[in-house]
Amino acid sequence: MTAIAIALRSVSRRHGSGDSAVTALDDVSLAFPKGTFTAVMGRSGSGKSTLLQCAAGLDRPTSGSVLLGGTELTGLSEKNLTLLRRQRIGFVFQAFNLLPSLTAEQNVALPLRLAGRRPPRAHVREVLDRVGLADRARHRPSRLSGGQQQRVALARALVTRPEVLFADEPTGALDTRTSRTVLTLLRAMADDEGRTIVMVTHDPVAASCADRVVFLVDGRVDGELTGAKADDIATRMTGPEVLPC
């Protein structure tokens, strides 16, 4: 039986209360096997980013449970949850979240420093080289393009060698060539290193690099495709919607 890296069991996430409450996730159950690459797709407001944040322990579900391997995330204290994320989870934010006063090299090394570990410079440079930025190691974010900043953010997520990598639109700010490089790297992490990749994307071409594509509509899982090509994914995404009268 294939081991499960991350499992969501009847997860719901609501914001607010009463008549103004908004349901971002509605009774979602999903499993992500170890060593697989999953893309999560859906229109704006479908709950994609909320799913990623709940699965990564960055947001707590209103109800339901999230398990990383055999560890129940929803029952951990904030301190223990932070320690677990530092040791076992990587997250690439859509907004990069780089510290402007630090160089690319220092930004990448930051997760190791926060974990109380002395970052080996050779390892930090190796990770930057993997995303094609070895020659930008001493540049601050203000001297990097949006695409370069995104790759620094990816390198920062990879530096701890996480079991599971969550990526929110990791190719959104990249040109076609750089996107291909990043997607090839993510694919190799799953195939060659046995890491689990969960990626939110709007791009059918990016999603076609994944083993499967999970679709969300209004906070609910609305089916999935396995081993699909970009054209099939695009057709699925732009299919007819039934609107209320």
Short mmCIF file of N, CA and C in Angstrom, two decimals, residues 15 79 106 109 122:
data_model
loop_
_atom_site.label_atom_id
_atom_site.label_comp_id
_atom_site.label_asym_id
_atom_site.label_seq_id
_atom_site.Cartn_x
_atom_site.Cartn_y
_atom_site.Cartn_z
N HIS A 15 -14.63 31.52 7.63
CA HIS A 15 -14.18 32.81 8.12
C HIS A 15 -15.40 33.63 8.54
N LYS A 79 3.74 26.31 19.04
CA LYS A 79 5.19 26.08 19.11
C LYS A 79 5.58 24.80 18.39
N GLN A 106 21.29 34.97 1.94
CA GLN A 106 20.85 35.07 3.32
C GLN A 106 19.37 34.71 3.45
N ALA A 109 19.16 30.95 3.41
CA ALA A 109 19.69 30.35 4.63
C ALA A 109 18.80 30.58 5.85
N ALA A 122 28.07 26.00 1.32
CA ALA A 122 28.10 25.22 0.08
C ALA A 122 26.71 24.68 -0.25
#
